Amino acid sequence: MNETIRQLYARKSVRVYTDKPISEEYKNLILESAMQAPTAGNQQLYSIIDITDQQLKDRLAVSCDNQPFIAEAPMVLIFCVDFQKWYDLFECTGAKPRRPGVGDLMLAAADAIIAAQNAVVAAESLGIGSCYIGDILEQKEVHQEMLNLPQYVMPVCMLVFGYPTEQQKNRPKPERHKLMDIVMENGYARKDGDSLRKMFGDKTGQKPLNEWVQAFCKRKYNSDFSVEMTRSVAEYIKLWQ
């Protein structure tokens, strides 16, 4: 196992940081690494918002599901779908573009998230921990105003970075599923109830599977924040339809 693969295996979300700041050199390396990511047609259909204002961090910590560690993170980056720059370029050069649609949104979202993962891998190689914040997809109206987002820009993920505490370094990484449960050959193979019970059976700890799944569904999938995220994303998509 080489060093890159070892770090991919070892990397886990970090939510508690030391007071050590991230140097400008390392910050720029992380940002430059993000921009080396694969991108559709070399268009880089994304923009990265670097949150340096502490008051803005404080607001994001509240709007993103009341998570104080966001405000405490030394570095906060928001990766945005950005078709606005291309659409504006097309218009100002007389290219007569069609209106961006949901296909463009999906392609740009892939670009942005691939770039974000490059940033995560680069940070890990520098000893800097990271955590994805999906809650940036919530509160469409709040975040659109807060970040001054035009019609064809959408925040698809937020990343917070910092040097992990010893407790975070030593915290076990949650186990992933077995390869055979995720990889399917030549087509999708839908699992029946018995296969799903076997697949998820080792995630329940001491709880019976039904009890664990019902609690997880209530806590995550049926939660207020999940419902709000779905509403918010639907409102973003309306701008592209």
mmCIF file with all atom_site columns, N, CA and C in Angstrom, residues 25 148 201 206 213:
data_model
loop_
_atom_site.group_PDB
_atom_site.id
_atom_site.type_symbol
_atom_site.label_atom_id
_atom_site.label_alt_id
_atom_site.label_comp_id
_atom_site.label_asym_id
_atom_site.label_entity_id
_atom_site.label_seq_id
_atom_site.pdbx_PDB_ins_code
_atom_site.Cartn_x
_atom_site.Cartn_y
_atom_site.Cartn_z
_atom_site.occupancy
_atom_site.B_iso_or_equiv
_atom_site.pdbx_formal_charge
_atom_site.auth_seq_id
_atom_site.auth_comp_id
_atom_site.auth_asym_id
_atom_site.auth_atom_id
_atom_site.pdbx_PDB_model_num
ATOM 1  N N  . GLU A 1 25  ? 0.921   29.289 2.762  1.00 0.00 ? 25  GLU A N  1
ATOM 2  C CA . GLU A 1 25  ? 1.528   28.341 1.823  1.00 0.00 ? 25  GLU A CA 1
ATOM 3  C C  . GLU A 1 25  ? 0.671   27.091 1.692  1.00 0.00 ? 25  GLU A C  1
ATOM 4  N N  . ASN A 1 148 ? -24.190 36.227 -1.584 1.00 0.00 ? 148 ASN A N  1
ATOM 5  C CA . ASN A 1 148 ? -24.361 37.040 -2.785 1.00 0.00 ? 148 ASN A CA 1
ATOM 6  C C  . ASN A 1 148 ? -24.359 36.185 -4.050 1.00 0.00 ? 148 ASN A C  1
ATOM 7  N N  . GLY A 1 201 ? -26.154 -5.414 8.757  1.00 0.00 ? 201 GLY A N  1
ATOM 8  C CA . GLY A 1 201 ? -26.208 -6.056 10.065 1.00 0.00 ? 201 GLY A CA 1
ATOM 9  C C  . GLY A 1 201 ? -25.061 -5.729 10.997 1.00 0.00 ? 201 GLY A C  1
ATOM 10 N N  . GLN A 1 206 ? -25.172 -3.108 19.395 1.00 0.00 ? 206 GLN A N  1
ATOM 11 C CA . GLN A 1 206 ? -25.917 -4.050 20.228 1.00 0.00 ? 206 GLN A CA 1
ATOM 12 C C  . GLN A 1 206 ? -27.416 -4.029 19.930 1.00 0.00 ? 206 GLN A C  1
ATOM 13 N N  . VAL A 1 213 ? -32.444 0.651  12.384 1.00 0.00 ? 213 VAL A N  1
ATOM 14 C CA . VAL A 1 213 ? -32.843 1.278  11.131 1.00 0.00 ? 213 VAL A CA 1
ATOM 15 C C  . VAL A 1 213 ? -33.942 2.310  11.365 1.00 0.00 ? 213 VAL A C  1
#
